[in-house]
PDB file of C-alpha atoms in Angstrom:
ATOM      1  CA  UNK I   1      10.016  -5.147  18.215  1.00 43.00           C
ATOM      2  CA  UNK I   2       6.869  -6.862  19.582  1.00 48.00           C
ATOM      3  CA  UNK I   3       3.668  -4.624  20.144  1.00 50.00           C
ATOM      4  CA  UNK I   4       3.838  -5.015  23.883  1.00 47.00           C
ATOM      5  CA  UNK I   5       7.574  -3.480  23.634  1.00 44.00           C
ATOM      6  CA  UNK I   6       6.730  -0.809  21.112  1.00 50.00           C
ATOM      7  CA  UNK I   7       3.887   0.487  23.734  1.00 50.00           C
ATOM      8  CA  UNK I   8       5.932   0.292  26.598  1.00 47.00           C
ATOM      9  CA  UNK I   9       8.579   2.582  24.416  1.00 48.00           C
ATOM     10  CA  UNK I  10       6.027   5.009  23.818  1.00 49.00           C
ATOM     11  CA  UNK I  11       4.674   5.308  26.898  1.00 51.00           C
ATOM     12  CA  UNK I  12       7.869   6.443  28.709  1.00 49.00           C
ATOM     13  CA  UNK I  13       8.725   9.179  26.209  1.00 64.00           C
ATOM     14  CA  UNK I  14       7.135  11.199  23.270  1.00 79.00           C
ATOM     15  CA  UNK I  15       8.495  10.599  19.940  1.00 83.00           C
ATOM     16  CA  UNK I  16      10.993  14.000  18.268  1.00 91.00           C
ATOM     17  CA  UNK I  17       9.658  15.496  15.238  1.00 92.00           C
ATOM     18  CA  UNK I  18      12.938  14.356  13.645  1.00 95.00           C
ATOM     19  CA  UNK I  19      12.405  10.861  15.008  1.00 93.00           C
ATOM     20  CA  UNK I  20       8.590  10.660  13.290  1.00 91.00           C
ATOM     21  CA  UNK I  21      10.266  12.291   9.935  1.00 92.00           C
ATOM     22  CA  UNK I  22      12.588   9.328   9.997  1.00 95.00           C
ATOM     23  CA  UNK I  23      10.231   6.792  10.632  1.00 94.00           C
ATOM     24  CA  UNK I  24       8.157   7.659   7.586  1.00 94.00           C
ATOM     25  CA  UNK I  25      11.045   8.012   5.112  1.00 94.00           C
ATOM     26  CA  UNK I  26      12.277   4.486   6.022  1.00 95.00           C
ATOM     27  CA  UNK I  27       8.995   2.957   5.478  1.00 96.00           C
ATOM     28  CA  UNK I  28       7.678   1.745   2.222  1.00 95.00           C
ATOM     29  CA  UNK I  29       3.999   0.436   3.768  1.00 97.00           C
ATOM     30  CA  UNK I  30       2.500   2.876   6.001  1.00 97.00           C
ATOM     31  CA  UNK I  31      -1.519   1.885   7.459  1.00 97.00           C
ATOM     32  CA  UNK I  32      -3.245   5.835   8.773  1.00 96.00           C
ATOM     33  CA  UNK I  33      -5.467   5.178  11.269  1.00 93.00           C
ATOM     34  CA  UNK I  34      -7.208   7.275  14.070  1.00 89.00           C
ATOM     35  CA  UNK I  35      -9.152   6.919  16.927  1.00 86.00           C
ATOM     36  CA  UNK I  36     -12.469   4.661  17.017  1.00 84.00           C
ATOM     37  CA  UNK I  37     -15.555   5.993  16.109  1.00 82.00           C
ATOM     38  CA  UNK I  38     -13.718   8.699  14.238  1.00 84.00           C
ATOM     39  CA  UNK I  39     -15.121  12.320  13.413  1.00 82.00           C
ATOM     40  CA  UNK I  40     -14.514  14.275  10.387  1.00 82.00           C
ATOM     41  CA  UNK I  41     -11.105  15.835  11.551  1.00 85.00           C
ATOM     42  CA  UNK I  42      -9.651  12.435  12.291  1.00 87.00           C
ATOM     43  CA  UNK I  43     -11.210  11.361   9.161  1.00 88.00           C
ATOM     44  CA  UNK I  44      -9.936  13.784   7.500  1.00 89.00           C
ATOM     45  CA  UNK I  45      -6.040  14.069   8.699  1.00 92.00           C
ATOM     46  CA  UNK I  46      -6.206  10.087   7.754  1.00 93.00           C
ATOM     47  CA  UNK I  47      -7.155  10.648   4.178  1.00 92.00           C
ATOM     48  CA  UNK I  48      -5.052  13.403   3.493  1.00 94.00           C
ATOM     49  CA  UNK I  49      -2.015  12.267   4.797  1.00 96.00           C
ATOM     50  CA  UNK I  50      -2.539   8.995   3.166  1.00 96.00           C
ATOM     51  CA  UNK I  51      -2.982  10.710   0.038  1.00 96.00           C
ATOM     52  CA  UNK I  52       0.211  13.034   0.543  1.00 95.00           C
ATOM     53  CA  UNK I  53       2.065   9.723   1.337  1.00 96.00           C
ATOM     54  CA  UNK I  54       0.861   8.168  -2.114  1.00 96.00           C
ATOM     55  CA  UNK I  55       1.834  11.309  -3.772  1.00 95.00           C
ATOM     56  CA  UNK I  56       4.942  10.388  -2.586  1.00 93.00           C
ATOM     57  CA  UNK I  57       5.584   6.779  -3.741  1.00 94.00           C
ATOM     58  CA  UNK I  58       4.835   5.359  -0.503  1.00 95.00           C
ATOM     59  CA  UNK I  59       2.145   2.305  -0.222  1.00 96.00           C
ATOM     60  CA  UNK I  60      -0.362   3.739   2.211  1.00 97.00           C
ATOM     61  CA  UNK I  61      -3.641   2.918   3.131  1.00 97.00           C
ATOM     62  CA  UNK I  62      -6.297   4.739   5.395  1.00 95.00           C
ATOM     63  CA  UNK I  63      -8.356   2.707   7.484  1.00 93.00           C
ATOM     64  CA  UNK I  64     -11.666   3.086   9.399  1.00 87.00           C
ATOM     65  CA  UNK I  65     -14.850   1.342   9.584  1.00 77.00           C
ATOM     66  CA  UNK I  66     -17.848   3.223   7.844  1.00 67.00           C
ATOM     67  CA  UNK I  67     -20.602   1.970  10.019  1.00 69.00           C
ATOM     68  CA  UNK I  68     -19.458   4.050  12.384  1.00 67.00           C
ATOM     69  CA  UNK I  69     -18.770   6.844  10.722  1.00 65.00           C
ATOM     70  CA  UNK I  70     -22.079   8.574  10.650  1.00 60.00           C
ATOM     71  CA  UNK I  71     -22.464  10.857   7.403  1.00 59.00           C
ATOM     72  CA  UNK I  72     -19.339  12.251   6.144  1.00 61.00           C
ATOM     73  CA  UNK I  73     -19.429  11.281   2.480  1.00 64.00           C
ATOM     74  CA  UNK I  74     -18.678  15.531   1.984  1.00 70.00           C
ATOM     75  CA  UNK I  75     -14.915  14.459   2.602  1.00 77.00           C
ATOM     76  CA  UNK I  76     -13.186  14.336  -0.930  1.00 83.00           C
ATOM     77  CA  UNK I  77     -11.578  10.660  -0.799  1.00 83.00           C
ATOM     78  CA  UNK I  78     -14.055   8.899   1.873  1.00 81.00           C
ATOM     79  CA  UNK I  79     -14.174   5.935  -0.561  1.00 83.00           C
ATOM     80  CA  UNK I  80     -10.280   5.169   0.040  1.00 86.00           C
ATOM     81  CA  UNK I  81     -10.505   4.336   3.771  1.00 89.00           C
ATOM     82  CA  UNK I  82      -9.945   0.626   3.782  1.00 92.00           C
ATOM     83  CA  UNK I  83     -12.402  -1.860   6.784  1.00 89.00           C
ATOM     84  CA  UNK I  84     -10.249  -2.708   9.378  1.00 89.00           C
ATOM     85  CA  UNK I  85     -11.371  -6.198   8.590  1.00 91.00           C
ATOM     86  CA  UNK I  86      -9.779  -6.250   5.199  1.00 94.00           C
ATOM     87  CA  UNK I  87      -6.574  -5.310   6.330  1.00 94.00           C
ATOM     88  CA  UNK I  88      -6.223  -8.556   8.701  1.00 92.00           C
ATOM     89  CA  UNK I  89      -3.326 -10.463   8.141  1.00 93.00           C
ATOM     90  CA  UNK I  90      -1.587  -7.527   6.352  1.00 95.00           C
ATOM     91  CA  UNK I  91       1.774  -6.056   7.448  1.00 95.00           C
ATOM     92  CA  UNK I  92       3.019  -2.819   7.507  1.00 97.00           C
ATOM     93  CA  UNK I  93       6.093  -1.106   7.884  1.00 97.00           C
ATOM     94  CA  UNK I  94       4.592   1.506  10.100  1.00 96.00           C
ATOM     95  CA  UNK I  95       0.818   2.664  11.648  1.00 93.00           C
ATOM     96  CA  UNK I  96       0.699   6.169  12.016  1.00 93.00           C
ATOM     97  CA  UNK I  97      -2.094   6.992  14.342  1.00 90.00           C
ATOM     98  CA  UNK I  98      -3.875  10.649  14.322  1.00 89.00           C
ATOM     99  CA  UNK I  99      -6.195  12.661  16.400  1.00 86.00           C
ATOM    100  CA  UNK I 100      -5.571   9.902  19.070  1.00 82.00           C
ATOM    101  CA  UNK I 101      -5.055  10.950  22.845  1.00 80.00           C
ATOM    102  CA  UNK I 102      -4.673   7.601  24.277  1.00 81.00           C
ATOM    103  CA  UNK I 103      -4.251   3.836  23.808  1.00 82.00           C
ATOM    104  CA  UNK I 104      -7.480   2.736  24.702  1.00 83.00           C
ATOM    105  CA  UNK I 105      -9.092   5.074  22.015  1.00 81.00           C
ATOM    106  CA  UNK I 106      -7.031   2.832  18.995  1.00 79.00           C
ATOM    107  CA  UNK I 107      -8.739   0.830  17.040  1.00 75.00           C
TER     108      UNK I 107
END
């Protein structure tokens, strides 16, 4: 499904629980991201669920970029969030986005 058809999906309907459950069993490679110019609750739901999906045998990286970040090297696991830059050219299964209210607020 191409991006343009994934967000045109979305936008008509909100996802099930059960349908986001699904999602993340099927997937093997999962990339966590939030909004931009994320705050320590975004930053934080990002790193734990990445962890918690790691814990669970799936590859998953957490991504953000830490110049924008401000200060919030008091979150256990800050050092695991992955530049968006690195991650071009990479595929994944799945992006889970968190604390995210619209489209234009991605990444």
């Amino acid at each position: 499904m191409t991006k343009s058809a994934m967000t045109a999906k979305t936008k008509t309907r909100k996802a099930k629980p059960v349908e986001i459950i699904e999602a993340i069993a099927k997937a093997k490679s999962i990339l966590v991201t939030g909004h931009v110019r994320p705050d320590g609750d975004s930053l934080g739901g990002m790193i734990a669920l990445a962890h918690l999906l790691k814990n669970a045998g799936v590859r998953a990286i957490a991504t953000a970029d830490s110049k924008t970040l401000g200060g919030p090297s008091f979150l256990k696991g800050i050092e695991h969030l992955v530049h968006p830059d690195l991650l071009a050219g990479r595929r994944f299964d799945l992006v889970v986005t968190l604390d995210c209210g619209s489209f234009e607020r991605l990444p």
